[in-house]
Coordinates of C-alpha atoms (C1' of nucleotides) in Angstrom, one line a residue:
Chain A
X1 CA -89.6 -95.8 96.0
X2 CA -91.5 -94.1 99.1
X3 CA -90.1 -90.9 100.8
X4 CA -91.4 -88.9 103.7
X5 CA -91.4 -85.2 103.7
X6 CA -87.9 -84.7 104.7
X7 CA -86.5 -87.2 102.0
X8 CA -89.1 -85.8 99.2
X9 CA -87.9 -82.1 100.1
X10 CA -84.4 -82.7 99.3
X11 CA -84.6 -84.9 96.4
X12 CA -87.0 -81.6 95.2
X13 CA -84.8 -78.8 96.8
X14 CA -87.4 -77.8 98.9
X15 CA -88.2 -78.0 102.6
X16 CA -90.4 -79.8 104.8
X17 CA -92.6 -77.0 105.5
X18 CA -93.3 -76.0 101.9
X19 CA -94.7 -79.9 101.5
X20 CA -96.6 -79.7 104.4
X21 CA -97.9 -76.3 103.2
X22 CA -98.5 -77.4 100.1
X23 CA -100.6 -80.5 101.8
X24 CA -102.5 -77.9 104.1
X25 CA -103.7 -76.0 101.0
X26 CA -104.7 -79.2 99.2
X27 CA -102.0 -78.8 96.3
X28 CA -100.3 -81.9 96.7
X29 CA -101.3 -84.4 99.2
X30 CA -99.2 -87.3 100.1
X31 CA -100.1 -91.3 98.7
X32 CA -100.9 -92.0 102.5
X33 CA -100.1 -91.4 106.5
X34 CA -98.6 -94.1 108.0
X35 CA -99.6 -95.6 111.6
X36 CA -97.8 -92.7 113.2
X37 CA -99.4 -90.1 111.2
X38 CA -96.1 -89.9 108.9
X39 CA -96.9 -88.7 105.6
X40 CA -95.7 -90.9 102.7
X41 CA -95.1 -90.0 98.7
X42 CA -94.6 -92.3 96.3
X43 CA -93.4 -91.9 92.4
X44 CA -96.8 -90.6 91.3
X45 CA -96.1 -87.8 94.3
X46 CA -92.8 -87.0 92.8
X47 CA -94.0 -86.6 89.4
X48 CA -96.6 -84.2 90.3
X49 CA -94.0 -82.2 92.4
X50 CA -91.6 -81.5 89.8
X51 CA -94.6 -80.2 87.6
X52 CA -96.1 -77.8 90.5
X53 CA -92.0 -76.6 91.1
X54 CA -91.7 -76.2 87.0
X55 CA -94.7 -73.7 87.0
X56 CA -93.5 -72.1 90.5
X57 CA -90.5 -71.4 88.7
X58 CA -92.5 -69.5 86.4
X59 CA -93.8 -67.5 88.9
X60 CA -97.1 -68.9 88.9
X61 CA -99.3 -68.9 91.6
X62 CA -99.7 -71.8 93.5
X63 CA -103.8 -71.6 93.3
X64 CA -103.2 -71.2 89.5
X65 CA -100.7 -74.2 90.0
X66 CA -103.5 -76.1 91.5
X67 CA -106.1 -75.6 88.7
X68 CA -103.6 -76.5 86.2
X69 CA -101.8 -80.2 87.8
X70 CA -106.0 -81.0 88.9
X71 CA -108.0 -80.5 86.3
X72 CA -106.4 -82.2 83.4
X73 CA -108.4 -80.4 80.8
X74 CA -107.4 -77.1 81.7
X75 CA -105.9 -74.9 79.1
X76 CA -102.8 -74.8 80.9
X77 CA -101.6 -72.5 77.3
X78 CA -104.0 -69.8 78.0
X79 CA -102.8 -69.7 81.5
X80 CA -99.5 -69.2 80.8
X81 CA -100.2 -66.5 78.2
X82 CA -102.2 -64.9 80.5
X83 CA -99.3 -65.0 83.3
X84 CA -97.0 -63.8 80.2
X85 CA -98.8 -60.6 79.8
X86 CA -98.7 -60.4 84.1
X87 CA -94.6 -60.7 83.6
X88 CA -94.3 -58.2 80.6
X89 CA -96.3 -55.7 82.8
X90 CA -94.0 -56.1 86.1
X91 CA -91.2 -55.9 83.7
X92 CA -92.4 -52.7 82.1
X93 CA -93.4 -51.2 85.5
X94 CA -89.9 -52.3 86.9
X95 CA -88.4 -50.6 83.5
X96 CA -90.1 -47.1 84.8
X97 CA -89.0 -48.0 87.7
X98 CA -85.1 -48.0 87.2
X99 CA -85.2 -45.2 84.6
X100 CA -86.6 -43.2 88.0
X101 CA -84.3 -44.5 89.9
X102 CA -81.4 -44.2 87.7
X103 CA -82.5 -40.2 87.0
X104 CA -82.6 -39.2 90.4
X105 CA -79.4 -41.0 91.6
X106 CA -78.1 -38.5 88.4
X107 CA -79.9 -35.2 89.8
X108 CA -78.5 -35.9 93.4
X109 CA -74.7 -37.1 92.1
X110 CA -74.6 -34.2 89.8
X111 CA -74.8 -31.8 92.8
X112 CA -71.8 -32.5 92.8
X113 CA -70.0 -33.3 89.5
X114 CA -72.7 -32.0 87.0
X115 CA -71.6 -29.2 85.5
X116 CA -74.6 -26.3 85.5
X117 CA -75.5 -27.1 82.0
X118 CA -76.3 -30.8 83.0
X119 CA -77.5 -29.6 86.5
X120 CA -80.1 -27.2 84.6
X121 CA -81.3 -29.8 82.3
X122 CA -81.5 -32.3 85.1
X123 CA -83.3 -29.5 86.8
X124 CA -85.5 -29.1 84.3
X125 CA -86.4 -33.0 83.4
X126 CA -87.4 -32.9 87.4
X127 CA -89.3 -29.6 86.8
X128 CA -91.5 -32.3 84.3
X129 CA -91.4 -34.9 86.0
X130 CA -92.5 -33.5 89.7
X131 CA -95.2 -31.9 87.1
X132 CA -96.2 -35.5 85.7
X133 CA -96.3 -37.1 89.3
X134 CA -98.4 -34.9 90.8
X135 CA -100.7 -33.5 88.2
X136 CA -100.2 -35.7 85.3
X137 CA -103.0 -37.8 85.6
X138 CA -106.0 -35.2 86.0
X139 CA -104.3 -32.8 83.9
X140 CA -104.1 -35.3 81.3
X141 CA -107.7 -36.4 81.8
X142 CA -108.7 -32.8 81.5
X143 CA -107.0 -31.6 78.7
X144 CA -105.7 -34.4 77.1
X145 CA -102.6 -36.1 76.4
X146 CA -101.5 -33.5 73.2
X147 CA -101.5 -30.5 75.3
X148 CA -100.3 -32.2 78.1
X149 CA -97.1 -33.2 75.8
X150 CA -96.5 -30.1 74.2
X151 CA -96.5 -28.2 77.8
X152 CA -93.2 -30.5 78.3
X153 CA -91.6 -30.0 75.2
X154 CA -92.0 -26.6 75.9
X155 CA -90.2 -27.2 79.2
X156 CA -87.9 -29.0 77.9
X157 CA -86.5 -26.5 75.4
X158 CA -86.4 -23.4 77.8
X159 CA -83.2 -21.6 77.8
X160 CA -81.6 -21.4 81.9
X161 CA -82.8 -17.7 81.2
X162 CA -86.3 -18.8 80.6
X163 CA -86.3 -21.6 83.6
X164 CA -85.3 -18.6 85.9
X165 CA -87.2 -16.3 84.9
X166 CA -90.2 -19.5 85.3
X167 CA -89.4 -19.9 88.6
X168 CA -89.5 -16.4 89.6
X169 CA -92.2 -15.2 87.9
X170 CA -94.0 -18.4 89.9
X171 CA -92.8 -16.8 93.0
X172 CA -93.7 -13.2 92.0
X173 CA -97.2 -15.0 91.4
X174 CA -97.6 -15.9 95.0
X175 CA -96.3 -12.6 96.0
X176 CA -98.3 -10.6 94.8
X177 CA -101.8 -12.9 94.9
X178 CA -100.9 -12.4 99.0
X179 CA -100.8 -8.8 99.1
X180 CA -104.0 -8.5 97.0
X181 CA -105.5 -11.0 98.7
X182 CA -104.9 -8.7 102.1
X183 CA -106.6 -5.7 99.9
X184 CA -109.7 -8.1 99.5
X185 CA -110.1 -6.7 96.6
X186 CA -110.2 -9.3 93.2
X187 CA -110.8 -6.2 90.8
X188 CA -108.1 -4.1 92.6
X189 CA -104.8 -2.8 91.1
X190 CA -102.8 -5.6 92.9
X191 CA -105.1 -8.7 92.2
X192 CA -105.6 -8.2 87.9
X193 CA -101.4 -7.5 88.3
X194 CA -101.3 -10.9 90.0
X195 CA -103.8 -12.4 87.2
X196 CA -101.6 -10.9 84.2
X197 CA -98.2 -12.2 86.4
X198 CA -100.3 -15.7 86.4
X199 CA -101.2 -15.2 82.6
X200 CA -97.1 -14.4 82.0
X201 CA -96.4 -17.6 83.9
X202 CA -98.7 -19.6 82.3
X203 CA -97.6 -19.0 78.9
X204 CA -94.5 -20.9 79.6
X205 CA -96.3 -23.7 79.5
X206 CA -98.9 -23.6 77.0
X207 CA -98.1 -23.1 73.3
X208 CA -100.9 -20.6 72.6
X209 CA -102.7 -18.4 74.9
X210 CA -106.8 -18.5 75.5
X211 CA -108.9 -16.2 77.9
X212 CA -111.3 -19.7 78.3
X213 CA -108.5 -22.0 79.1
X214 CA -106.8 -19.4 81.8
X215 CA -110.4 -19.0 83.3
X216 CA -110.7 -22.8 82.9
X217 CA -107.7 -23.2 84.7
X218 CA -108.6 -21.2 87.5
X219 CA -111.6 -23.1 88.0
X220 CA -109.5 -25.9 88.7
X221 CA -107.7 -24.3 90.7
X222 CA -110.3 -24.2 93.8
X223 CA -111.7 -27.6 92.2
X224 CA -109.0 -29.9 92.9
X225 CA -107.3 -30.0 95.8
X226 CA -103.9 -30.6 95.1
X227 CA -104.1 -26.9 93.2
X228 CA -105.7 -25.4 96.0
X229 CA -103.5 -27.0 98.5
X230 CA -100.6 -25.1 96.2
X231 CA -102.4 -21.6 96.3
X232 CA -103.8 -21.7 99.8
X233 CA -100.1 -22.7 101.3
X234 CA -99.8 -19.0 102.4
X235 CA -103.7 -18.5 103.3
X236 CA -106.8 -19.9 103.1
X237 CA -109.0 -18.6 100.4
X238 CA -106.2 -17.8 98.0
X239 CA -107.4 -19.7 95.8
X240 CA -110.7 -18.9 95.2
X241 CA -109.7 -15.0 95.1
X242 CA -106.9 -16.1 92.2
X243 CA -110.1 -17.5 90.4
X244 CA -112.3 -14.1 91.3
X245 CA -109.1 -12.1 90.1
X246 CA -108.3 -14.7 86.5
X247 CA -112.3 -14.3 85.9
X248 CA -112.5 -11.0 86.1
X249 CA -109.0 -10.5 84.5
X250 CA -110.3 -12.7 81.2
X251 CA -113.9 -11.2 81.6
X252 CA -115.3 -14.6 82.4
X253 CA -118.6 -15.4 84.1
Chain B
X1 CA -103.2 -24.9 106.6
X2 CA -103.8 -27.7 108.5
X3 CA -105.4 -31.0 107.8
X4 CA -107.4 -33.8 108.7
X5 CA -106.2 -37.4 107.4
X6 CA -108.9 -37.1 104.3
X7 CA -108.1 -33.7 103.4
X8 CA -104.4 -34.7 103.9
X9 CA -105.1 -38.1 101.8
X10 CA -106.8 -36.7 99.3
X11 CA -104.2 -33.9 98.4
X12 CA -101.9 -36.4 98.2
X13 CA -103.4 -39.4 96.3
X14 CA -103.0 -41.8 99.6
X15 CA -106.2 -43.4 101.4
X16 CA -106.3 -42.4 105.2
X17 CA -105.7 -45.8 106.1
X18 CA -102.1 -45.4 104.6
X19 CA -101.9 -41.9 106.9
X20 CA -102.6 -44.0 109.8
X21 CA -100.2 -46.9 109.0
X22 CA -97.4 -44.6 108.5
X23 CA -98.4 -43.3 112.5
X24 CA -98.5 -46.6 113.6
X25 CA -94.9 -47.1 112.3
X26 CA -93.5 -43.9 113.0
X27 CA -93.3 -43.6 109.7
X28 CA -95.5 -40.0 109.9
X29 CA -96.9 -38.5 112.5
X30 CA -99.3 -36.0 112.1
X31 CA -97.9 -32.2 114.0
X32 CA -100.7 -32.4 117.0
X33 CA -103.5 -34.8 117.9
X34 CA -106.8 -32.2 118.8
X35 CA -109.1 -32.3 121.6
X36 CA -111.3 -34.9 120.0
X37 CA -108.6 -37.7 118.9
X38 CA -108.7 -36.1 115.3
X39 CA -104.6 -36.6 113.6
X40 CA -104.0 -32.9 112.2
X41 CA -101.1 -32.5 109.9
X42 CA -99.7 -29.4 109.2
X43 CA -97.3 -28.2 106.4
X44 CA -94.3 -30.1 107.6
X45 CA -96.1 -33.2 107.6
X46 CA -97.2 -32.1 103.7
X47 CA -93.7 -31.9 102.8
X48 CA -92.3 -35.5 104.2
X49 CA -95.4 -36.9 102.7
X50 CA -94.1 -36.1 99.5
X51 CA -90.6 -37.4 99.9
X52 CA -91.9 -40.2 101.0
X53 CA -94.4 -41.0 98.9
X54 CA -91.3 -40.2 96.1
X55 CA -89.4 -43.4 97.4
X56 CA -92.0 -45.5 97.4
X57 CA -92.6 -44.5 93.7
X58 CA -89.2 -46.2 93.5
X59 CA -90.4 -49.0 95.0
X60 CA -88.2 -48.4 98.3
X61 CA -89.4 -49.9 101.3
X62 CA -90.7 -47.8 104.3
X63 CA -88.6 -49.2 106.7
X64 CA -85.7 -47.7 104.6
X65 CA -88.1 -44.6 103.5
X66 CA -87.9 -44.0 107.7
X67 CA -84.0 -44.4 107.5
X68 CA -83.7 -42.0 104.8
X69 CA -86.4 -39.2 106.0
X70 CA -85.6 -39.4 110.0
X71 CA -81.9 -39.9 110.1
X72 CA -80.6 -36.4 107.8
X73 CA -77.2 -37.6 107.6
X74 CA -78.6 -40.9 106.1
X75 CA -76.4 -41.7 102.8
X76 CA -79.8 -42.1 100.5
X77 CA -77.5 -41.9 97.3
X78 CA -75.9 -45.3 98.5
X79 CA -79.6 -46.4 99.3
X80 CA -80.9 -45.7 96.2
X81 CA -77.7 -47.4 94.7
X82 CA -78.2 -50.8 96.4
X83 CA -81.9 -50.0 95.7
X84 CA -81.3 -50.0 91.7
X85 CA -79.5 -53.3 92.0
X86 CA -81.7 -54.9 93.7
X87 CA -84.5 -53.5 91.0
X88 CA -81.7 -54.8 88.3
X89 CA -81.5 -58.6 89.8
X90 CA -85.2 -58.7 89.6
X91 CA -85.5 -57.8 86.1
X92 CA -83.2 -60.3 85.1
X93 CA -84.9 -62.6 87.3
X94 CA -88.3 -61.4 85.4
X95 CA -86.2 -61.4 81.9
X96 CA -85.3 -65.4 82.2
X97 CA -88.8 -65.8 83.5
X98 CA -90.2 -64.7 80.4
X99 CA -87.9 -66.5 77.8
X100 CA -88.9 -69.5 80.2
X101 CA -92.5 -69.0 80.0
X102 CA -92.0 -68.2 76.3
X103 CA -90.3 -71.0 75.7
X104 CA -92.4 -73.4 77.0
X105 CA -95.4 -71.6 75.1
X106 CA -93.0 -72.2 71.9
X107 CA -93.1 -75.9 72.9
X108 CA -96.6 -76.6 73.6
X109 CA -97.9 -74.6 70.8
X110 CA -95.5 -76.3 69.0
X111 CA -96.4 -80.2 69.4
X112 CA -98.9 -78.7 66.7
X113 CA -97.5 -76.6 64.5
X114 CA -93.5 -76.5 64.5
X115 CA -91.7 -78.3 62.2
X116 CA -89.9 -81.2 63.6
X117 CA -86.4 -79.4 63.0
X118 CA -88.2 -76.5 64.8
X119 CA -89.1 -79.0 67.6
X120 CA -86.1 -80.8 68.1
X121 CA -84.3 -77.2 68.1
X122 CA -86.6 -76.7 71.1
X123 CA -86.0 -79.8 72.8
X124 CA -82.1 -79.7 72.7
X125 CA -82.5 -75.8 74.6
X126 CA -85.4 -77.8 77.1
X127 CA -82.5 -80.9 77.4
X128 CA -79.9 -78.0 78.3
X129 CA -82.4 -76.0 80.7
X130 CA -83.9 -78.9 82.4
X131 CA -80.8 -79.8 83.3
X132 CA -79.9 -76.2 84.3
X133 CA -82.9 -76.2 86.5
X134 CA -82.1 -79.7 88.2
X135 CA -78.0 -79.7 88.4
X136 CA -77.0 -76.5 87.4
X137 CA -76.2 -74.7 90.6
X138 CA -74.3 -78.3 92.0
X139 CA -72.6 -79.0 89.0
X140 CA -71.4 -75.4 88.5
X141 CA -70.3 -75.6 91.9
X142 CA -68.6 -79.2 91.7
X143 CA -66.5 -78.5 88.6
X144 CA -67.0 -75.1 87.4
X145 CA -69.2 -72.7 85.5
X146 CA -66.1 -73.3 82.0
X147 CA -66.9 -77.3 82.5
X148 CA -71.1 -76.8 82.4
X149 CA -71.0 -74.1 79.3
X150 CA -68.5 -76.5 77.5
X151 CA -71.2 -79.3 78.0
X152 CA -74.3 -77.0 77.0
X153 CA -72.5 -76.1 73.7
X154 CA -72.0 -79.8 73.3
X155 CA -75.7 -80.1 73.0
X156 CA -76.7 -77.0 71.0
X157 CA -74.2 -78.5 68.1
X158 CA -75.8 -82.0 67.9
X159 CA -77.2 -83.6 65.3
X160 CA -81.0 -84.2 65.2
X161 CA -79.4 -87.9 64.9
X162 CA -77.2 -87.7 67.9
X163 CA -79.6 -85.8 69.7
X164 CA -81.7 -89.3 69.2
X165 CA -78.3 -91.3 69.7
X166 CA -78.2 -89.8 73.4
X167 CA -81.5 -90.4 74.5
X168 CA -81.7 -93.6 73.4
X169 CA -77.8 -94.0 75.0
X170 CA -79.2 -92.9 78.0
X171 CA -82.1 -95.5 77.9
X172 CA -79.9 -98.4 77.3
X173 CA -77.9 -97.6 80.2
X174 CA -80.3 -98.0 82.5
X175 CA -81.6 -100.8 80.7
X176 CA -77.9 -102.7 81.3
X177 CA -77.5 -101.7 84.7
X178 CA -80.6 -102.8 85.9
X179 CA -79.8 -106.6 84.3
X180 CA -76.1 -105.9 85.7
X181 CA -77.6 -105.4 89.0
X182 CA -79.4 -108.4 89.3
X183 CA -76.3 -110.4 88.7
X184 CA -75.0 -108.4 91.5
X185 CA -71.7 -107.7 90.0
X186 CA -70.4 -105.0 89.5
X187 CA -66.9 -107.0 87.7
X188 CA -69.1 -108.6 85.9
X189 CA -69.6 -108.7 82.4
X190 CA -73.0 -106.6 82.0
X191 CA -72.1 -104.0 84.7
X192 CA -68.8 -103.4 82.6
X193 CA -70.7 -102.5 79.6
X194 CA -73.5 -100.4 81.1
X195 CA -70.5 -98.7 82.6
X196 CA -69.1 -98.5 79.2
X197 CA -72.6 -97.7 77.8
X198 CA -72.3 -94.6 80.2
X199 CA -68.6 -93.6 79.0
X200 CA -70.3 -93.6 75.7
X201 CA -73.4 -91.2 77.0
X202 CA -71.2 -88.9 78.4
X203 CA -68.9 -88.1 75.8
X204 CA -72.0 -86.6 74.2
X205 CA -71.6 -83.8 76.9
X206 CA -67.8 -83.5 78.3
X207 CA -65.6 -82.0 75.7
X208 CA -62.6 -84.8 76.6
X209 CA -62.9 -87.7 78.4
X210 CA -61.1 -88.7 81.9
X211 CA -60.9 -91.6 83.7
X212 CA -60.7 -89.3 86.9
X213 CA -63.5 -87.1 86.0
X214 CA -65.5 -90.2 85.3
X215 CA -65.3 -92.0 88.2
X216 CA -65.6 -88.8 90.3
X217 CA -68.7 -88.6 88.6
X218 CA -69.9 -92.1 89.3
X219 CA -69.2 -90.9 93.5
X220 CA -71.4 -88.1 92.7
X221 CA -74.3 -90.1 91.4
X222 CA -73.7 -91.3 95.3
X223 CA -73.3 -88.7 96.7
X224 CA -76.1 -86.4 95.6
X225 CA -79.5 -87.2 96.1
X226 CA -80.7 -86.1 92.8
X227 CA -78.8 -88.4 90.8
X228 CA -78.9 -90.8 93.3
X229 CA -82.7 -90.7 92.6
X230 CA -82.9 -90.7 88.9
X231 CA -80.3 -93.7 89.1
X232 CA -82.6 -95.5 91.6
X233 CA -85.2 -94.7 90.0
X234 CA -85.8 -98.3 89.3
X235 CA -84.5 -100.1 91.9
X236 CA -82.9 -98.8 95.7
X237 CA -79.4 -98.9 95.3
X238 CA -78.4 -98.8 91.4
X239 CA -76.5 -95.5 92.3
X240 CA -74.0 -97.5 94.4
X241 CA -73.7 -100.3 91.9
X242 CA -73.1 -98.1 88.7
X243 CA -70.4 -96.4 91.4
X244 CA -68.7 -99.5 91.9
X245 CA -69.2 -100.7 88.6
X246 CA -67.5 -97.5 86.7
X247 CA -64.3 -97.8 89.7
X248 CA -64.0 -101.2 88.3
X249 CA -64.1 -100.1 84.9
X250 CA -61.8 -97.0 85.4
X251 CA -59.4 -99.0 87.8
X252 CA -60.0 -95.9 90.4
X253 CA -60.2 -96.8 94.0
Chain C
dG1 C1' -82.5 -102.3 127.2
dC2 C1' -81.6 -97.6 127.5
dT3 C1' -80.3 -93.2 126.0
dT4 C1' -79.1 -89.9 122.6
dT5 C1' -80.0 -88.1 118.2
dA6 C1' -82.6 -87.3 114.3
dC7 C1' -86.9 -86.8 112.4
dA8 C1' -92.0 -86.6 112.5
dT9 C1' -96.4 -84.2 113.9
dT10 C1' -99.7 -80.1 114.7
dG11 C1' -100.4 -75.5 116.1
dA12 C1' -99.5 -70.7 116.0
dC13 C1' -97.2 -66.4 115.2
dG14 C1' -94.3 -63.3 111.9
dT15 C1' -93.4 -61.4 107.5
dT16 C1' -95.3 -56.4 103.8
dA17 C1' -98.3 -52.6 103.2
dC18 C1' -102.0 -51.8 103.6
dG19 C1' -107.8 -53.2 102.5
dT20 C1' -111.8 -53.9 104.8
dA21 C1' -115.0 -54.2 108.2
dA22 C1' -116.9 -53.5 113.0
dA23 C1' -118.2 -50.7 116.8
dC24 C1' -118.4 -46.3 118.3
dG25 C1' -117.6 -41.1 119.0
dT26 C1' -117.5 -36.1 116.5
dT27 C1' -118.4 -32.5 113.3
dT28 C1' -121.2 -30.5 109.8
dA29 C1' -125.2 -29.6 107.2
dT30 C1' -130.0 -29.5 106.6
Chain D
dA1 C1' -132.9 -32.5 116.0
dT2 C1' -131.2 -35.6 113.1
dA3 C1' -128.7 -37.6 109.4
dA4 C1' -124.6 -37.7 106.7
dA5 C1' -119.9 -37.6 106.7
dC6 C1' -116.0 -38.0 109.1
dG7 C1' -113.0 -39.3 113.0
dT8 C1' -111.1 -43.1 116.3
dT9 C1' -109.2 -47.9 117.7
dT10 C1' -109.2 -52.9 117.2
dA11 C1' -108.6 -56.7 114.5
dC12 C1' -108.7 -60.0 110.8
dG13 C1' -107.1 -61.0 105.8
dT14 C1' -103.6 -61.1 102.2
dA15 C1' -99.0 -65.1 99.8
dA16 C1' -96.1 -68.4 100.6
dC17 C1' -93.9 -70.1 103.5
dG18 C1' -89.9 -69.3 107.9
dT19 C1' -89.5 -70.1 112.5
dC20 C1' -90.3 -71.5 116.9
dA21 C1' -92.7 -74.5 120.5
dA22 C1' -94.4 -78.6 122.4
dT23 C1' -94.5 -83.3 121.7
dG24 C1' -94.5 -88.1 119.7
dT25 C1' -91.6 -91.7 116.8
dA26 C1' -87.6 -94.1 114.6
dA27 C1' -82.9 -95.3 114.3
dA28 C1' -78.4 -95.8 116.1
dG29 C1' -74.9 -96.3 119.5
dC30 C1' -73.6 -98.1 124.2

DNA sequence: GCTTTACATTGACGTTACGTAAACGTTTAT
DNA sequence: ATAAACGTTTACGTAACGTCAATGTAAAGC
C-alpha cells in the first residue's frame, strides 16, 4: 500500500503540512518522489509514523522524537524518564499556579461576599504572599528559609488589631523618616523616633529582637534596590538616612 | 523617583528587553522619553509593572494582561475564571500524559521484570488505550461514550485466556478473509465464516450482539479510513469485501 | 479533447514572549 | 580624554506547525 501526503495525513489524523514539516526537518522522509516530485510512503513509512505520533502524544519533542525512531540503540527508557521528571515539574508549577489563581479569584470575590473575618485573613495571606513574591527569594537567601518561615507564621497568627496596627505603624514609619529626613539630621529627635517606630514595626515580623539584625537590615535596605526603591518612593536618599538613623539608633558602625 | 529601563528592571526582577517589549506592544510605556531617546518611567509606570507582572505570574497572557490593566471596567474576575479553566484542562491534559508516559515506562521496564500476570494486566489497559488513541474520539462519536466504556470494561474483565482467544480471533479473521477474497465471494463459503469469525471477535467487546449494529459496523470499516486501512492492510479493497460479506451474512441491505 | 476540480509542490510569513547580537549614540567615572 | 557602562533601534532565532500565494499535475465529467 503507497499513500501520498494527503492520503498518509488522514489515515494518521494529521495534515499535509505536519508531513511535509516533518520531511523538512529530516524526521520522517518519504520511501520516494515520484516523476512529478510527489512524495510517496509506503508501510515501512506508516509504521514509523505511528511511533513518532505515539511519543508526540507524550509530549515529546520532535528532535527528541528523532533521536529515539533513528538511532535504534538509543535508550528510549531513559528518555522517557527524563521527559517524566520535565511533566511532574510543569505539573507542579501549574499546581502553584492554580492555588494562585484560585486565591486571588477568593480575595477579589470576597470584596464582596467575604465576611471581614475571611476578608482579613485573605488580607493577611496576601500581606505574605506579596511579601514572598517580592522579597522572598533574597530574603530567603540572606537569612534563610527558618526565619523566613517563622516571619509568616507570625503573620499569619496576628489578631485584625495587630494587622492594623502593622499597617499603620508601616505608615507612621514613612511619616516620620520624611520629616526627619527634612531636619537632615540622622541623630536628631525625629530620626531615632523613626528608628525605634521601624524597630516597633519590625518586631511584628521577627520572633526575637537583635540590634545586629535591625542594623543588618538596614544595610539592606540601601543594598538592594527593591528596599530602596520602597524607602526612597517619597525622596531620594531616604534610605540611606533610615540606615544613618537604625545605626546610630542600635549603636552600630 | 524616576527610572531608566535598568534601574526600572532591576527593581523589578525583569531584563530591559522585557521593558522594551511591553513598549513595543503598548503593553507599558514609560511616563516621558528624554532629550537623548532614554525611556524614563516614573512611579505610575512602577505600579502597572507590578500588576502586570502579577498576571503573568498566573500565567495570563499579555494581550489579556493589556485588556485587564488599560480597559478599568475590564471584568478580570471573569478573566481570571476562564483563565483557571484553561490552567485546569491543561493539567488534566498533563495528568493523562503522565499515567501515559508511566505506563509505557511500566511496560518496557517490564518486558524484564513483571510477572507475566503483571504483563498481561498491562497489555489489556495498552489494548483499551491504543484503541482509545486510534478510534476513541470516532467511535464515541458514532455510537456513544455508554457503548465504548461498556466495551473497555469488556476488556479489563478478560481472562488472560480470552485475552489470548481475541488476538488470536482477530488473526484468524484476517487470515479467512484474505483466502475469502481471492475466491472473490463474498456469498461464499470462506467469506461467510471470516464474517462469522468476526461476529465471534466482537462479542469479546460489545456487551450484546446485533445484527444491525454489526453490519453498521462492517459500513464503518468502509467508511472510515482507519479501519479501512487496518482491513486493507493486506490487500486494496478487503474493507469492501468484509462489508459485503457481513450484509450477506446479517441479511442487511 | 477540454475544462473543472482536487491535489501536489515550494516558498515565505505569522504565531509567543522575549534572548541575543550588531551597530551606534550617551552618560558616568576615572 | 578615554574607557566602561548604559541607552537606542533593527533584526534574526526560538517550536511546531497554520495559512496563504503562486504554480504544476491528476482525475473526473462533458
Amino acid at each position: 500500500m503507497e499513500y501520498t501526503v494527503q492520503q498518509l495525513a488522514k489515515l494518521a489524523g494529521v495534515t499535509s503540512r505536519t508531513l511535509r514539516y516533518y520531511d523538512e526537518i529530516g524526521l520522517l522522509k518519504p520511501a520516494r518522489v515520484n516523476a512529478s516530485g510527489y512524495r510517496i510512503y509506503g508501510q515501512k513509512e506508516v509504521d514509523r509514523l505511528q511511533q513518532i505520533l505515539f511519543y508526540r502524544e507524550l509530549g515529546v519533542g520532535l528532535e527528541t522524537i528523532k533521536q529515539i525512531v533513528t538511532s535504534p540503540s538509543f535508550d528510549d527508557v531513559q528518555a522517557l524518564k527524563q521527559h517524566r521528571e520535565k511533566l511532574l515539574a510543569e505539573r507542579r508549577r501549574l499546581e502553584a499556579l492554580i492555588a494562585n489563581v484560585e486565591k486571588t479569584l477568593l480575595a477579589k470575590e470576597g470584596r464582596i461576599v467575604m465576611s471581614d473575618k475571611e476578608k482579613f485573613e485573605a488580607f493577611k495571606q496576601q500581606l505574605i504572599d506579596e511579601n514572598e513574591q517580592t522579597y522572598g527569594k533574597e530574603i530567603r537567601e540572606k537569612y534563610g528559609d527558618e526565619q523566613v518561615n517563622k516571619s509568616n507564621e507570625k503573620v499569619k497568627n496576628m489578631t485584625q488589631a495587630q494587622y492594623e496596627e502593622v499597617t499603620k505603624l508601616g505608615e507612621e514609619v514613612l511619616r516620620v523618616l520624611y520629616e526627619a529626613f527634612l531636619t537632615g539630621d540622622p541623630a536628631g529627635e525625629l530620626a531615632q523616633k523613626a528608628a525605634d517606630l521601624h524597630r516597633q514595626w519590625l518586631s511584628y515580623f521577627w520572633d526575637h529582637y537583635s540590634k545586629e539584625a535591625h542594623a543588618g537590615l538596614a544595610q539592606m535596605y540601601v543594598d538592594d534596590e527593591r528596599f530602596k526603591a520602597y524607602y526612597d518612593q517619597k525622596q531620594s536618599g531616604m534610605a540611606e538616612f533610615l540606615r544613618d538613623a537604625i545605626f546610630i539608633y542600635t549603636g552600630k558602625k
